[in-house]
Amino acid sequence: MKSIISSYDLTREEVEEIFQLASKFMKEQKGDSLKGKTVALAFFEPSTRTYLSFNKAVINLGGNVIGFSGAEGTSVAKGENLADTIRMLDNYSDAIIIRHKFDGAAKFASEVTNKPVINAGDGKHEHPTQTLIDLFTVFKHFDKIDGLTYGLLGDLKYARTVNSFLRMLTRFNPKSVYLISPPQLRPRNEFLEELNYPYKIASNVNDVIEDIDVLYVTRIQKERFLDELEYERIKESYVIDLNLVSKMKKDSIILHPLPRVNEIDRRVDKTPHAKYFEQASYGVPVRMALLTKILGE
Amino acid sequence: MKSIISSYDLTREEVEEIFQLASKFMKEQKGDSLKGKTVALAFFEPSTRTYLSFNKAVINLGGNVIGFSGAEGTSVAKGENLADTIRMLDNYSDAIIIRHKFDGAAKFASEVTNKPVINAGDGKHEHPTQTLIDLFTVFKHFDKIDGLTYGLLGDLKYARTVNSFLRMLTRFNPKSVYLISPPQLRPRNEFLEELNYPYKIASNVNDVIEDIDVLYVTRIQKERFLDELEYERIKESYVIDLNLVSKMKKDSIILHPLPRVNEIDRRVDKTPHAKYFEQASYGVPVRMALLTKILGE
Amino acid sequence: MKSIISSYDLTREEVEEIFQLASKFMKEQKGDSLKGKTVALAFFEPSTRTYLSFNKAVINLGGNVIGFSGAEGTSVAKGENLADTIRMLDNYSDAIIIRHKFDGAAKFASEVTNKPVINAGDGKHEHPTQTLIDLFTVFKHFDKIDGLTYGLLGDLKYARTVNSFLRMLTRFNPKSVYLISPPQLRPRNEFLEELNYPYKIASNVNDVIEDIDVLYVTRIQKERFLDELEYERIKESYVIDLNLVSKMKKDSIILHPLPRVNEIDRRVDKTPHAKYFEQASYGVPVRMALLTKILGE
């Protein structure tokens, strides 16, 4: 029984075991590893996709869910500190899945309770269960994680999904990783120093698209730019359209954590490269596998 | 397995089968037709009554519910398009029950997913499961739908419950239908052309009340009037009070989809004509019957 | 099957039976007294702690929960009157647990439905299930309720938890009760006339702390003061800090219904007197016991 706050909390072996189990759950869709157990979903920051897929995963495993999505109207809104809220949930559950707008909230929670805590996204920090789903999609398509060329596109400085993705890749041996973003949205240098695999900085996806096996797209938020005009100027170069897709390797794939807004032209959905809906469909089996690993015994 | 978007999606035979099954569920209150199944409640427009009665219906049939009521804080609020949201729910459920403020949202949803979609109210379009409950109440009281005189009172232009009611009546043989509303809230002509039974337009319920077996009351919303003074002027003539009820046929009944605001004087609740609370109590058994028809086999 | 609106709805014997049962549920954490039953949680005023602990209690007893927390987006928001909303819930549930911002809402609800109603907090009136948890904590620590000296600190005029606490104490024989508050937050005289045990009015906790076995702390809300300066002036004297705790009897305890904001210095949490987290942990077993008493047979 342990907490999953960061991608670093999982070894390569554990990731591979989770993938084995997830493949099994893809077929069966059910189990009883959470029978008589209750999982608390503490989503201080609202979410549909992540909330519902954890909810469904618990249901499929015979467990019960309690919790909330959105802090308005919770005791938090009344000024309660996070520690007291977590202590409360500790009384009601066997594990706590937390989403919060502050970096480090999940780690903090794990220090307050003895129950396992799963980070479902904390501020600009991490979202490791999303990464498990991302890499499981890669694994299902290529039957491996190693030896591939990855391209991460968009906001590489503030996107927690990107942080968790790049960190979990350190457990594997990617051939190379392209970090494609506007200069002001590049990963921090301290972060880059963590990476134990070859990576290249790029500003224009068109320059490198021919090389890429796995293109991971994230949203670029207008708010990140001091100058809205600059945002307007660059945003086109970060939209995936049929023209860009036409340059991709035959067997390459496009991933996106969803929800997407305009980062991917809807016409791309019908191309064989578009794997983001399949990726979304792995949310439940992968989370069933993780929950079984953590609470199953 | 099919979707129910409009009253037209049900034949007379299917309606009658649903009523048979609903009568059975009224006594038993439980079944196992949804055992191991999960139903998604996607209420983009919030609702208590419809949400909870579907929720209870699924529980009574041994199924699980996931979903949301109110779009604030969902990925929709983040700008996700409806198609992507429905694709997500498709991954988590065996059927999708949708309420949305836009006409046609339910139909659109049914084109995105292969899972059956049930329209729980889409804008000013339809709300067919409410009509099943309405007509089931008529059936329980008169032991028939045919041969009766119906009176629909209130907003006949924008009320989705009225649209579904009038359309489902085309599957039966009503003696006559009075359409009672202020001139500006009469059904559109194209809509009237759909009706295959005799109907009469009226402006004042007092002129026709003696004829009516089933009086169906809906709210008149102030917002529908350009001139608030006009609203104030006419609204009294659309409130059901003891004086009006005193003119009703001995065996006639009053229906209302609820929630009501001031359309029906509370003193009417105690008269034998008031059937709207009984009508509300049929929400669960009728929805259990529909869900069993759609997902049961 | 009866409703619990006020502490007065329980006899001493019933409270003691509930404590017996709660002690049993503390160990087992599960039962089947609600198998096949559905409990409606009608939280018109949002709450996390109370909502989730009732939710978990129902789950542990094999029952189902339907309901809402926060009235926004419910039919109430559309202008439905409380009576109609309760009649709706009556159709969907075997018992109704209600929280509402208006005094008397729970009593009113119990007059509309034949199903048992449990008051989970109505305005400034009462919150009897919280009191069961409070006194259960006392019972677990002292193995008795009688013969102890209680101190209630804070808002004694508007806090529903205080009202329910003082009223349930009338079923027992406390040695004495100190009512410690700013003059403008003292209990109303009519209320004091209900008390059948010795009590003393105090303004400064420091004067009486040495006497107290059970110190019950509630929040003092700034809004209660016409003059904010006066609030600033007095508030320090109503904060529990290590200095005050140092004067407490060796075996005395501090209770708080939670959530707390700044009424108790966090450094107090580590002292043996701090029982409020243990108190919170009794929420589920005590509510399991109450629900079993009401719905179990």
Tab-separated table of C-alpha atoms in Angstrom, chain B residues 87-267:
chain	number	residue	atom	x	y	z
B	87	ARG	CA	-17.227	9.926	-26.766
B	88	MET	CA	-15.785	10.027	-23.253
B	89	LEU	CA	-19.057	8.880	-21.666
B	90	ASP	CA	-19.285	6.148	-24.290
B	91	ASN	CA	-16.166	4.657	-22.686
B	92	TYR	CA	-17.698	4.578	-19.235
B	93	SER	CA	-21.268	3.435	-19.766
B	94	ASP	CA	-23.772	1.097	-21.413
B	95	ALA	CA	-26.301	3.869	-22.066
B	96	ILE	CA	-26.247	7.667	-21.956
B	97	ILE	CA	-29.121	9.734	-20.600
B	98	ILE	CA	-28.678	13.332	-21.674
B	99	ARG	CA	-30.256	16.650	-20.747
B	100	HIS	CA	-29.038	19.723	-22.598
B	101	LYS	CA	-30.182	23.266	-23.180
B	102	PHE	CA	-29.837	23.024	-26.968
B	103	ASP	CA	-32.539	21.578	-29.245
B	104	GLY	CA	-31.160	18.526	-31.012
B	105	ALA	CA	-28.355	17.818	-28.538
B	106	ALA	CA	-29.721	14.341	-27.799
B	107	LYS	CA	-29.981	13.439	-31.476
B	108	PHE	CA	-26.474	14.704	-32.051
B	109	ALA	CA	-25.215	12.613	-29.124
B	110	SER	CA	-26.866	9.501	-30.549
B	111	GLU	CA	-24.931	10.020	-33.788
B	112	VAL	CA	-21.593	10.137	-31.955
B	113	THR	CA	-22.015	6.975	-29.858
B	114	ASN	CA	-23.218	3.445	-30.559
B	115	LYS	CA	-24.622	3.194	-27.048
B	116	PRO	CA	-28.341	3.894	-26.672
B	117	VAL	CA	-29.089	7.525	-25.847
B	118	ILE	CA	-32.181	8.618	-23.911
B	119	ASN	CA	-33.310	12.217	-24.272
B	120	ALA	CA	-34.082	13.604	-20.820
B	121	GLY	CA	-34.946	17.008	-22.265
B	122	ASP	CA	-33.167	18.954	-25.003
B	123	GLY	CA	-33.918	22.662	-25.165
B	124	LYS	CA	-37.347	23.417	-26.574
B	125	HIS	CA	-37.421	20.155	-28.507
B	126	GLU	CA	-38.610	17.068	-26.591
B	127	HIS	CA	-38.712	15.198	-23.283
B	128	PRO	CA	-40.225	11.823	-24.250
B	129	THR	CA	-39.706	9.978	-20.948
B	130	GLN	CA	-41.781	12.635	-19.200
B	131	THR	CA	-44.567	11.914	-21.676
B	132	LEU	CA	-44.405	8.216	-20.891
B	133	ILE	CA	-45.001	9.148	-17.247
B	134	ASP	CA	-47.806	11.564	-18.198
B	135	LEU	CA	-49.662	9.039	-20.323
B	136	PHE	CA	-49.044	6.240	-17.834
B	137	THR	CA	-50.889	8.388	-15.279
B	138	VAL	CA	-53.776	8.743	-17.735
B	139	PHE	CA	-53.698	4.994	-18.377
B	140	LYS	CA	-53.741	4.179	-14.643
B	141	HIS	CA	-56.743	6.440	-14.086
B	142	PHE	CA	-58.866	5.803	-17.199
B	143	ASP	CA	-57.416	2.405	-18.141
B	144	LYS	CA	-57.035	3.827	-21.664
B	145	ILE	CA	-55.475	6.648	-23.671
B	146	ASP	CA	-57.893	6.577	-26.598
B	147	GLY	CA	-61.236	8.318	-26.744
B	148	LEU	CA	-60.435	10.991	-24.168
B	149	THR	CA	-60.516	14.772	-24.495
B	150	TYR	CA	-57.223	16.386	-23.595
B	151	GLY	CA	-56.526	19.999	-22.749
B	152	LEU	CA	-52.979	21.350	-22.863
B	153	LEU	CA	-52.626	24.641	-21.042
B	154	GLY	CA	-49.832	27.173	-20.950
B	155	ASP	CA	-46.726	27.497	-23.084
B	156	LEU	CA	-47.476	25.343	-26.130
B	157	LYS	CA	-44.783	26.867	-28.288
B	158	TYR	CA	-41.604	26.365	-26.271
B	159	ALA	CA	-42.411	23.628	-23.719
B	160	ARG	CA	-40.636	20.388	-24.654
B	161	THR	CA	-42.975	18.382	-22.461
B	162	VAL	CA	-45.897	19.612	-24.588
B	163	ASN	CA	-44.136	18.742	-27.841
B	164	SER	CA	-43.457	15.191	-26.695
B	165	PHE	CA	-46.980	14.829	-25.299
B	166	LEU	CA	-48.710	15.940	-28.511
B	167	ARG	CA	-46.448	13.739	-30.617
B	168	MET	CA	-46.921	10.611	-28.523
B	169	LEU	CA	-50.696	11.148	-28.734
B	170	THR	CA	-50.394	10.626	-32.513
B	171	ARG	CA	-49.764	6.942	-31.625
B	172	PHE	CA	-53.260	6.843	-30.070
B	173	ASN	CA	-56.768	8.010	-30.869
B	174	PRO	CA	-57.705	10.899	-28.601
B	175	LYS	CA	-61.286	12.123	-29.046
B	176	SER	CA	-60.061	15.707	-29.208
B	177	VAL	CA	-57.268	17.961	-27.946
B	178	TYR	CA	-57.708	21.565	-26.821
B	179	LEU	CA	-54.620	23.726	-27.244
B	180	ILE	CA	-55.107	26.493	-24.688
B	181	SER	CA	-52.584	29.314	-24.622
B	182	PRO	CA	-52.034	33.020	-25.182
B	183	PRO	CA	-51.847	33.713	-28.938
B	184	GLN	CA	-48.076	34.189	-28.887
B	185	LEU	CA	-47.518	30.811	-27.206
B	186	ARG	CA	-49.491	28.680	-29.665
B	187	PRO	CA	-47.762	25.738	-31.367
B	188	ARG	CA	-46.040	26.575	-34.654
B	189	ASN	CA	-48.104	25.732	-37.751
B	190	GLU	CA	-45.583	23.183	-39.029
B	191	PHE	CA	-45.963	21.448	-35.691
B	192	LEU	CA	-49.763	21.424	-35.908
B	193	GLU	CA	-49.496	19.762	-39.297
B	194	GLU	CA	-47.934	16.733	-37.598
B	195	LEU	CA	-51.077	16.074	-35.542
B	196	ASN	CA	-53.305	13.265	-36.873
B	197	TYR	CA	-56.184	13.828	-34.422
B	198	PRO	CA	-58.812	16.548	-34.010
B	199	TYR	CA	-57.598	19.600	-32.092
B	200	LYS	CA	-59.035	23.017	-31.280
B	201	ILE	CA	-57.200	26.241	-30.503
B	202	ALA	CA	-58.451	28.124	-27.427
B	203	SER	CA	-57.320	31.163	-25.483
B	204	ASN	CA	-59.362	30.828	-22.314
B	205	VAL	CA	-59.504	27.617	-20.315
B	206	ASN	CA	-62.873	28.651	-18.842
B	207	ASP	CA	-64.521	28.287	-22.252
B	208	VAL	CA	-63.541	24.634	-22.642
B	209	ILE	CA	-62.921	23.195	-19.174
B	210	GLU	CA	-66.284	21.371	-19.032
B	211	ASP	CA	-65.226	19.202	-21.996
B	212	ILE	CA	-61.843	18.109	-20.730
B	213	ASP	CA	-60.916	14.699	-19.273
B	214	VAL	CA	-57.172	15.331	-18.937
B	215	LEU	CA	-55.900	18.851	-18.249
B	216	TYR	CA	-52.131	19.096	-18.739
B	217	VAL	CA	-50.715	22.273	-17.198
B	218	THR	CA	-47.319	23.801	-17.945
B	219	ARG	CA	-45.667	26.965	-16.727
B	220	ILE	CA	-45.887	30.244	-18.632
B	221	GLN	CA	-42.550	31.996	-18.376
B	222	LYS	CA	-42.474	35.765	-18.079
B	223	GLU	CA	-39.372	35.855	-20.309
B	224	ARG	CA	-41.514	34.738	-23.249
B	225	PHE	CA	-43.297	38.101	-23.320
B	226	LEU	CA	-41.831	41.181	-24.888
B	227	ASP	CA	-44.207	43.281	-22.838
B	228	GLU	CA	-44.225	42.456	-19.165
B	229	LEU	CA	-47.500	44.311	-18.699
B	230	GLU	CA	-49.141	41.936	-21.122
B	231	TYR	CA	-47.811	39.012	-19.138
B	232	GLU	CA	-49.273	40.487	-15.954
B	233	ARG	CA	-52.557	41.017	-17.762
B	234	ILE	CA	-52.989	37.471	-19.016
B	235	LYS	CA	-51.296	35.354	-16.375
B	236	GLU	CA	-54.346	35.115	-14.064
B	237	SER	CA	-56.256	33.355	-16.826
B	238	TYR	CA	-53.646	30.583	-16.794
B	239	VAL	CA	-53.691	29.759	-13.101
B	240	ILE	CA	-55.639	26.691	-11.987
B	241	ASP	CA	-57.681	27.520	-8.899
B	242	LEU	CA	-60.615	25.994	-7.016
B	243	ASN	CA	-63.062	28.090	-9.020
B	244	LEU	CA	-61.868	26.555	-12.294
B	245	VAL	CA	-61.672	23.071	-10.797
B	246	SER	CA	-65.316	23.352	-9.689
B	247	LYS	CA	-66.296	23.400	-13.363
B	248	MET	CA	-64.369	20.213	-14.240
B	249	LYS	CA	-65.978	16.902	-15.154
B	250	LYS	CA	-66.437	14.625	-12.170
B	251	ASP	CA	-63.833	12.077	-13.290
B	252	SER	CA	-61.376	14.471	-14.957
B	253	ILE	CA	-57.740	14.847	-13.875
B	254	ILE	CA	-55.053	17.544	-13.752
B	255	LEU	CA	-51.452	16.720	-14.714
B	256	HIS	CA	-48.264	18.799	-14.367
B	257	PRO	CA	-44.684	17.678	-15.074
B	258	LEU	CA	-43.462	19.580	-12.003
B	259	PRO	CA	-41.779	21.557	-10.611
B	260	ARG	CA	-44.683	24.000	-10.524
B	261	VAL	CA	-44.331	27.570	-9.351
B	262	ASN	CA	-47.699	29.332	-9.261
B	263	GLU	CA	-49.575	27.691	-12.129
B	264	ILE	CA	-51.644	25.600	-9.709
B	265	ASP	CA	-53.102	26.994	-6.498
B	266	ARG	CA	-51.976	24.758	-3.630
B	267	ARG	CA	-55.602	24.363	-2.475
